[in-house]
Coordinates of C-alpha atoms in Angstrom, one line a residue:
M566 CA 235.2 89.6 -29.7
P567 CA 237.2 92.5 -28.4
A568 CA 241.0 92.2 -28.4
A569 CA 242.6 91.1 -25.1
K570 CA 244.4 93.9 -23.3
K571 CA 248.2 93.5 -23.1
A572 CA 250.9 94.9 -20.9
Y573 CA 254.6 94.3 -20.7
V574 CA 256.0 93.3 -17.3
C575 CA 259.6 93.5 -16.2
E576 CA 260.9 90.1 -15.0
V577 CA 263.3 91.8 -12.6
C578 CA 261.2 94.4 -10.7
G579 CA 257.7 93.6 -11.8
A580 CA 256.9 97.0 -13.2
E581 CA 254.2 97.2 -15.9
H582 CA 254.7 99.2 -19.2
P583 CA 252.0 99.9 -21.8
K584 CA 254.3 98.9 -24.7
W585 CA 257.5 97.0 -25.3
Q586 CA 260.8 98.8 -24.9
G587 CA 264.4 97.7 -24.7
Q588 CA 265.0 99.0 -21.1
C589 CA 262.8 98.9 -18.0
A590 CA 262.1 102.5 -17.0
V591 CA 261.9 101.6 -13.3
C592 CA 265.0 99.4 -12.6
G593 CA 267.0 100.1 -15.8
E594 CA 267.4 96.4 -16.7
W595 CA 267.7 95.7 -20.5
N596 CA 265.6 93.1 -22.4
S597 CA 263.6 92.2 -19.3
L598 CA 260.0 93.1 -20.5
K599 CA 257.7 90.2 -21.2
E600 CA 254.2 90.3 -22.7
V601 CA 251.3 89.6 -20.3
R602 CA 247.6 89.5 -21.3
L603 CA 245.2 91.3 -18.9
G604 CA 241.5 91.4 -18.2
S605 CA 240.6 87.7 -18.4
V606 CA 237.0 87.2 -17.1
K607 CA 237.7 83.5 -16.8
G608 CA 240.7 84.2 -14.7
A609 CA 238.7 86.4 -12.3
R610 CA 236.1 83.6 -11.8
G611 CA 238.8 81.1 -11.2
S612 CA 240.5 83.2 -8.6
A613 CA 237.2 83.9 -6.8
R614 CA 236.4 80.2 -6.7
I615 CA 239.4 79.4 -4.5
G616 CA 239.1 82.6 -2.4
Y617 CA 241.7 84.6 -4.1
A618 CA 239.4 87.6 -4.9
G619 CA 236.0 88.8 -3.9
S620 CA 236.3 88.3 -0.1
K621 CA 235.0 91.1 2.1
A622 CA 237.5 93.0 4.1
E623 CA 237.0 93.2 7.9
V624 CA 237.7 96.5 9.7
R625 CA 238.9 96.2 13.3
K626 CA 240.7 98.4 15.8
L627 CA 244.4 97.8 16.0
S628 CA 244.2 97.4 19.8
E629 CA 241.8 94.5 19.3
V630 CA 244.1 92.5 17.0
D631 CA 245.6 89.4 18.7
I632 CA 249.4 89.7 18.5
S633 CA 250.2 86.3 20.1
E634 CA 252.8 84.5 18.1
A635 CA 251.6 82.1 15.5
P636 CA 252.0 78.5 16.7
R637 CA 255.0 77.0 14.8
F638 CA 255.7 73.3 14.3
A639 CA 259.2 71.9 14.0
S640 CA 260.3 70.3 10.7
G641 CA 262.6 67.9 12.5
I642 CA 265.7 69.4 10.8
A643 CA 267.2 72.0 13.2
E644 CA 269.2 74.0 10.7
F645 CA 266.2 74.3 8.4
D646 CA 264.0 75.5 11.4
R647 CA 266.7 78.0 12.3
V648 CA 266.5 79.7 8.9
L649 CA 262.7 79.7 9.0
G650 CA 262.9 81.5 12.4
G651 CA 262.1 78.6 14.7
G652 CA 259.9 76.3 12.7
V653 CA 257.1 76.3 10.1
V654 CA 254.3 78.9 10.5
P655 CA 250.8 77.7 9.5
G656 CA 249.5 79.7 6.6
S657 CA 253.0 80.9 5.5
V658 CA 254.4 80.7 2.0
S659 CA 258.1 80.0 1.8
L660 CA 260.2 80.0 -1.4
I661 CA 263.5 78.1 -1.7
G662 CA 265.8 78.7 -4.7
G663 CA 269.2 77.5 -5.7
D664 CA 271.3 76.3 -8.5
P665 CA 270.4 73.0 -10.2
G666 CA 271.7 70.1 -8.2
A667 CA 272.1 72.1 -5.0
G668 CA 269.7 69.8 -3.1
K669 CA 266.5 71.7 -2.9
S670 CA 264.2 68.7 -3.7
T671 CA 266.3 66.5 -1.5
L672 CA 266.0 68.8 1.5
L673 CA 262.3 69.3 1.1
L674 CA 261.7 65.6 0.7
Q675 CA 263.5 65.0 4.0
V676 CA 261.4 67.7 5.6
A677 CA 258.2 66.1 4.3
V678 CA 259.2 62.6 5.5
S679 CA 260.2 64.0 8.9
L680 CA 256.8 65.8 9.4
C681 CA 255.0 62.6 8.3
R682 CA 256.8 60.8 11.1
E683 CA 255.4 63.2 13.6
G684 CA 251.9 62.5 12.3
R685 CA 251.4 65.6 10.2
S686 CA 249.6 65.6 6.9
V687 CA 252.0 66.5 4.0
L688 CA 251.4 66.7 0.3
Y689 CA 254.3 66.8 -2.1
V690 CA 253.4 68.0 -5.6
T691 CA 256.0 67.4 -8.3
G692 CA 255.8 68.9 -11.7
E693 CA 259.3 68.3 -12.9
E694 CA 259.8 64.7 -12.0
S695 CA 257.6 61.6 -12.2
L696 CA 256.4 59.8 -9.1
E697 CA 258.7 57.0 -9.9
Q698 CA 261.7 59.3 -9.9
L699 CA 260.5 60.8 -6.5
A700 CA 260.1 57.3 -5.1
A701 CA 263.6 56.3 -6.3
R702 CA 265.1 59.3 -4.6
A703 CA 263.4 58.4 -1.3
K704 CA 264.7 54.9 -1.6
R705 CA 268.2 56.1 -2.4
L706 CA 268.2 58.3 0.7
E707 CA 266.7 55.4 2.8
L708 CA 263.7 57.5 3.8
N709 CA 260.6 55.8 5.2
A710 CA 258.0 57.7 3.0
D711 CA 255.1 55.3 3.6
Q712 CA 252.9 58.1 5.0
L713 CA 253.9 60.8 2.5
R714 CA 251.2 61.6 -0.1
V715 CA 252.5 62.7 -3.5
A716 CA 251.0 63.9 -6.7
S717 CA 252.3 64.7 -10.2
E718 CA 250.5 67.8 -11.4
V719 CA 251.2 71.1 -13.2
V720 CA 247.8 72.7 -13.3
A721 CA 247.5 75.0 -10.3
E722 CA 243.7 74.8 -10.0
R723 CA 243.8 71.0 -9.7
V724 CA 246.5 71.3 -7.0
A725 CA 244.2 73.7 -5.1
S726 CA 241.4 71.2 -5.3
L727 CA 243.6 68.4 -4.0
I728 CA 244.7 70.6 -1.1
E729 CA 241.1 71.4 -0.1
T730 CA 240.2 67.7 -0.3
L731 CA 243.2 66.4 1.7
A732 CA 243.4 69.3 4.3
A733 CA 247.2 69.0 4.4
K734 CA 249.2 70.9 7.0
L735 CA 252.1 71.4 4.6
V736 CA 252.2 71.5 0.8
I737 CA 255.4 71.4 -1.2
I738 CA 255.3 72.6 -4.8
D739 CA 258.3 71.5 -6.9
S740 CA 258.5 73.8 -8.7
V741 CA 256.4 77.0 -9.0
Q742 CA 258.0 77.7 -12.5
V743 CA 256.2 74.7 -14.0
M744 CA 252.8 75.5 -12.6
R745 CA 250.2 77.0 -14.9
L746 CA 246.7 78.3 -14.5
E747 CA 244.2 77.3 -17.1
S748 CA 242.5 80.7 -16.7
V749 CA 245.6 82.7 -17.4
E750 CA 247.2 82.9 -20.9
G751 CA 250.9 82.2 -21.2
T752 CA 253.4 79.3 -21.1
P753 CA 254.5 77.8 -17.7
G754 CA 257.4 79.9 -16.3
S755 CA 256.2 83.1 -17.9
V756 CA 255.7 86.3 -15.8
S757 CA 252.0 86.1 -15.7
Q758 CA 251.8 82.3 -14.9
V759 CA 254.4 82.5 -12.1
R760 CA 252.9 85.6 -10.6
E761 CA 249.3 84.3 -10.7
A762 CA 250.2 80.8 -9.5
A763 CA 252.1 82.2 -6.5
A764 CA 249.2 84.5 -5.7
L765 CA 246.7 81.6 -5.9
F766 CA 248.8 79.5 -3.5
T767 CA 249.3 82.4 -1.1
A768 CA 245.6 83.2 -1.0
L769 CA 244.9 79.5 -0.3
A770 CA 247.5 79.4 2.4
K771 CA 246.1 82.4 4.3
R772 CA 242.5 81.1 4.0
S773 CA 243.2 77.5 5.1
S774 CA 246.2 78.0 7.4
T775 CA 248.1 75.5 5.2
A776 CA 251.9 76.1 5.0
F777 CA 253.3 76.1 1.5
M778 CA 256.9 75.6 0.4
L779 CA 257.7 76.5 -3.2
V780 CA 260.8 75.5 -5.1
G781 CA 262.1 78.2 -7.4
H782 CA 264.6 78.3 -10.2
V783 CA 267.5 80.8 -10.5
T784 CA 268.9 82.7 -13.4
K785 CA 272.4 82.5 -14.8
E786 CA 273.2 85.5 -12.6
G787 CA 272.2 83.5 -9.5
N788 CA 269.0 85.5 -8.8
L789 CA 265.6 84.0 -8.4
A790 CA 263.9 83.5 -11.7
G791 CA 260.5 85.1 -12.4
P792 CA 259.0 88.5 -11.6
K793 CA 260.3 90.4 -8.6
V794 CA 256.8 90.7 -7.4
L795 CA 257.0 87.0 -6.5
E796 CA 259.3 87.8 -3.6
H797 CA 256.9 90.4 -2.4
I798 CA 254.0 88.0 -2.3
I799 CA 255.6 85.3 -0.3
D800 CA 256.5 85.4 3.5
C801 CA 259.9 83.8 3.4
S802 CA 262.6 83.5 0.7
M803 CA 265.6 81.3 1.0
M804 CA 268.6 80.5 -1.2
L805 CA 270.4 77.2 -1.1
E806 CA 274.0 77.8 -2.1
S807 CA 276.4 75.1 -3.1
P808 CA 280.1 76.3 -3.2
A809 CA 281.8 74.7 -6.2
G810 CA 283.5 71.5 -5.4
G811 CA 282.3 71.4 -1.8
R812 CA 280.1 69.0 0.0
F813 CA 278.6 71.6 2.2
R814 CA 275.4 73.6 1.4
L815 CA 274.5 77.0 2.8
L816 CA 270.8 77.8 3.3
R817 CA 270.5 81.6 3.6
G818 CA 267.4 83.5 4.5
V819 CA 266.8 86.4 2.2
K820 CA 263.4 87.5 3.4
N821 CA 261.5 86.4 6.5
R822 CA 258.4 87.9 8.0
F823 CA 258.5 85.5 10.9
G824 CA 262.2 85.5 11.8
A825 CA 265.7 87.0 11.4
V826 CA 266.8 88.0 7.9
N827 CA 270.1 86.7 6.6
E828 CA 270.0 83.7 8.9
L829 CA 272.3 80.9 7.8
G830 CA 271.9 77.2 8.0
V831 CA 274.8 74.9 7.2
F832 CA 274.3 71.4 5.8
A833 CA 276.6 68.6 4.7
M834 CA 275.5 66.6 1.6
T835 CA 275.9 62.9 2.3
E836 CA 274.8 59.7 0.6
H837 CA 271.7 59.8 2.9
G838 CA 270.8 63.4 2.1
M839 CA 271.3 66.7 3.8
R840 CA 272.6 66.6 7.4
G841 CA 272.6 69.8 9.5
V842 CA 276.0 71.0 10.9
A843 CA 275.6 72.0 14.5
N844 CA 278.9 73.8 14.7
P845 CA 279.6 75.7 11.5
S846 CA 282.7 77.4 12.8
A847 CA 284.5 74.1 13.0
I848 CA 284.1 73.3 9.3
F849 CA 285.3 76.8 8.3
L850 CA 288.4 76.6 10.5
Q851 CA 290.1 73.6 9.0
R852 CA 293.5 75.2 9.0
S853 CA 296.9 73.6 8.4
D854 CA 299.5 73.4 11.2
T855 CA 301.8 75.7 9.2
V856 CA 301.0 79.4 9.7
S857 CA 301.2 81.3 6.4
P858 CA 301.2 85.1 5.7
G859 CA 297.9 86.5 4.6
S860 CA 295.6 84.5 6.7
L861 CA 293.4 85.7 9.6
I862 CA 290.2 84.6 11.4
T863 CA 287.2 86.9 11.8
V864 CA 283.9 86.5 13.4
L865 CA 280.8 87.1 11.3
W866 CA 277.3 87.6 12.7
E867 CA 274.8 85.6 10.6
G868 CA 271.2 86.0 11.6
T869 CA 271.2 85.0 15.3
R870 CA 274.6 83.4 15.8
P871 CA 278.3 84.1 15.3
I872 CA 280.4 82.1 12.8
L873 CA 284.2 82.1 12.6
V874 CA 285.6 82.1 9.1
E875 CA 289.1 82.5 7.6
I876 CA 290.1 85.4 5.3
Q877 CA 293.0 84.7 3.0
A878 CA 294.8 87.4 1.1
L879 CA 297.5 87.2 -1.5
V880 CA 299.4 90.3 -2.6
D881 CA 301.7 89.8 -5.6
D882 CA 303.6 92.0 -8.0
I883 CA 301.5 93.5 -10.8
Q884 CA 301.2 91.2 -13.8
G885 CA 299.6 93.5 -16.3
S886 CA 299.1 97.2 -17.1
Y887 CA 296.6 97.7 -14.2
P888 CA 296.5 96.2 -10.7
R889 CA 293.9 93.6 -10.2
R890 CA 291.5 93.5 -7.3
I891 CA 289.7 90.2 -7.1
A892 CA 287.5 89.3 -4.1
L893 CA 285.6 86.0 -3.6
G894 CA 283.0 86.1 -0.9
L895 CA 282.9 89.9 -0.4
D896 CA 282.2 93.0 -2.4
P897 CA 285.1 93.9 -4.7
Q898 CA 284.2 97.6 -4.3
R899 CA 284.6 97.3 -0.5
L900 CA 288.0 95.7 -1.0
S901 CA 289.1 98.6 -3.2
M902 CA 287.8 101.1 -0.6
Q903 CA 289.7 99.4 2.3
L904 CA 292.9 99.3 0.2
A905 CA 292.6 103.1 -0.1
V906 CA 292.1 103.4 3.6
L907 CA 295.2 101.3 4.2
H908 CA 297.2 103.6 1.9
R909 CA 295.9 106.9 3.5
H910 CA 295.9 105.9 7.2
G911 CA 298.3 103.0 7.3
G912 CA 301.0 104.3 5.0
V913 CA 301.0 101.2 2.8
S914 CA 300.5 101.7 -1.0
L915 CA 299.5 98.7 -3.2
V916 CA 299.3 100.5 -6.5
A917 CA 302.0 98.3 -8.0
Q918 CA 300.5 95.0 -6.6
D919 CA 297.7 92.7 -7.5
V920 CA 295.4 91.8 -4.5
F921 CA 293.4 88.6 -4.3
V922 CA 291.1 87.9 -1.3
N923 CA 289.1 84.7 -0.6
L924 CA 286.8 83.5 2.2
V925 CA 287.4 79.9 2.9
G926 CA 284.4 77.6 2.7
G927 CA 282.4 79.6 0.2
V928 CA 280.9 82.0 2.7
R929 CA 279.8 85.4 1.6
I930 CA 280.2 88.5 3.8
N931 CA 277.1 90.8 4.0
E932 CA 278.3 92.9 6.9
T933 CA 281.1 95.4 7.7
G934 CA 282.5 93.6 10.7
A935 CA 285.2 91.9 8.7
D936 CA 286.9 95.1 7.5
L937 CA 289.7 95.0 10.1
A938 CA 290.5 91.4 9.5
L939 CA 290.5 92.0 5.7
I940 CA 293.0 94.9 6.0
L941 CA 295.3 93.0 8.4
A942 CA 295.3 89.9 6.2
V943 CA 296.3 92.0 3.1
L944 CA 299.0 93.7 5.1
S945 CA 300.3 90.4 6.4
S946 CA 300.6 89.0 2.8
F947 CA 302.3 92.3 1.6
R948 CA 304.9 92.1 4.3
D949 CA 305.2 88.3 4.0
K950 CA 304.9 88.1 7.8
P951 CA 302.4 85.6 9.3
L952 CA 300.0 86.7 11.9
P953 CA 299.7 84.8 15.2
S954 CA 297.6 81.6 14.8
G955 CA 295.5 82.2 17.9
L956 CA 294.4 85.7 16.9
I957 CA 291.0 86.9 15.7
A958 CA 290.0 90.4 14.6
F959 CA 286.7 92.1 13.8
G960 CA 285.5 95.7 13.4
E961 CA 284.3 98.1 10.8
V962 CA 286.9 100.5 9.4
G963 CA 285.7 103.9 8.3
L964 CA 287.1 106.1 5.6
T965 CA 288.8 108.3 8.2
G966 CA 290.7 105.3 9.5
E967 CA 288.6 104.8 12.7
V968 CA 287.6 101.3 13.9
R969 CA 283.9 101.3 14.6
A970 CA 281.9 99.0 16.8
V971 CA 279.8 96.2 15.4
A972 CA 276.7 94.5 16.7
N973 CA 276.8 91.5 19.1
G974 CA 280.5 92.0 20.0
Q975 CA 280.2 90.1 23.3
E976 CA 278.7 87.0 21.6
R977 CA 281.4 87.1 18.9
L978 CA 284.1 87.1 21.6
Q979 CA 282.5 84.2 23.5
E980 CA 282.3 82.1 20.3
A981 CA 286.0 82.8 19.6
A982 CA 287.0 81.9 23.1
K983 CA 284.9 78.7 22.8
Q984 CA 286.9 77.7 19.7
G985 CA 290.2 78.1 21.6
F986 CA 291.6 81.5 20.3
R987 CA 294.0 83.3 22.6
A988 CA 293.9 86.9 21.5
A989 CA 291.5 89.3 19.8
L990 CA 291.7 92.7 18.2
L991 CA 288.4 94.5 18.5
P992 CA 286.9 98.0 18.4
Q993 CA 287.3 100.1 21.6
A994 CA 283.5 100.5 21.9
N995 CA 283.1 96.6 21.9
M996 CA 285.5 96.2 24.8
P997 CA 283.8 94.5 27.8
R998 CA 283.7 96.8 30.8
G999 CA 286.2 96.0 33.6
S1000 CA 287.8 93.1 31.8
K1001 CA 290.7 92.7 29.4
S1002 CA 290.1 89.0 28.9
I1003 CA 287.2 86.6 28.3
G1004 CA 287.3 82.9 28.6
G1005 CA 291.1 83.0 28.8
M1006 CA 291.4 85.1 25.6
A1007 CA 293.3 88.4 25.8
L1008 CA 291.5 91.4 24.5
H1009 CA 293.2 94.3 22.7
S1010 CA 291.0 97.3 21.9
V1011 CA 291.9 99.6 19.1
A1012 CA 290.4 103.0 18.1
S1013 CA 292.0 103.4 14.6
L1014 CA 293.6 101.4 11.9
K1015 CA 297.1 102.8 12.8
D1016 CA 296.5 101.7 16.4
A1017 CA 295.6 98.2 15.2
I1018 CA 298.7 97.9 13.1
D1019 CA 300.9 99.0 16.0
R1020 CA 299.1 96.6 18.4
L1021 CA 300.1 93.6 16.2
A1022 CA 303.6 93.7 17.7
E1023 CA 302.1 93.2 21.2
V1024 CA 299.8 90.3 20.4

């Protein structure tokens, strides 16, 4: 028999190489190439049997394509639906990853039970736990799972047969890393197995209009385990974050073909499972009555809604040979850049101080709208002078010291006014026309960092 063809696939970016090498030539990652066997005739037949390959393409005019929105159905958990873009889309494939113990299986079990209550057919396939363990979790969470159909299976072809027989509207696979195809060589969790299993489920979803939700593992760096091509195959990718020592969980949308990217859902982990938090700003603003230097509130824009978070900064005398710049919740390189802007355009040098910055509640900043609040919090700690407790600030600070406008400024101000803040520092371009207040909150527009520092005395 002829020898099977082999290739080496990068687990990070999915690039293929003809032979093994220490570093991926595409993404530059070290020791990420894994061996994959190619050209399996048995695999091609297995794929064709479930409609993965061999289907004939249909050519149509673009103007004839129906662009009406796919009918969604609600999962019954508002925060989960928010991250999905408004509900579950039939025929979509969603992937939810997170650290062990974050609550992925708990959340999806609640979603499955909620949909069963609405009369929808749901199949929960577990490959990591036994059915007894799954039933024990449902009992502990006090979920009425009488109508939920479950199966313990790790062979992807058998799962496909079950789905075609039951005609379920939603299928939950827990997890995709333990699934294996009998027609593909390799151990469960390998690059070839994860990629082909995801491709099989995706093809089945598009053909039968069945929605799939896959549970994925993460690496020690916090990234989704498996080949990068996995994220390109699926429609929606979500990460469930669990800040250390906290009872809140953050479900963040990383990719979504049917909704806003970077949408954030907030949950509280209770003895009865995950409970959605309708007002996330309230949990991130649990401040003490004593106003301390180095603390300031900013308004982030996460997906489709504003969220108020507290930025805390601590500036201390240098404790070693080099000043430390430590940032939790934001990019350390951006912190260093803003400290340079503060020196050049604010006249404050911190070369002899350590600077520590933290976002309360375990939130991560992925936008530039918190630049102004970050600099002012650092300046407050350096001068040991507290900022007014009713003040918020937002705006992007450029390298030339200008304060630039950010998106959705009006909605940010309305959210701050709703939470009872009395004053706001904001970019001049975000200032509402013909008004210097909104909801009883005084507005102070600034054009530069120097202007913002001078305005602090007037607030």
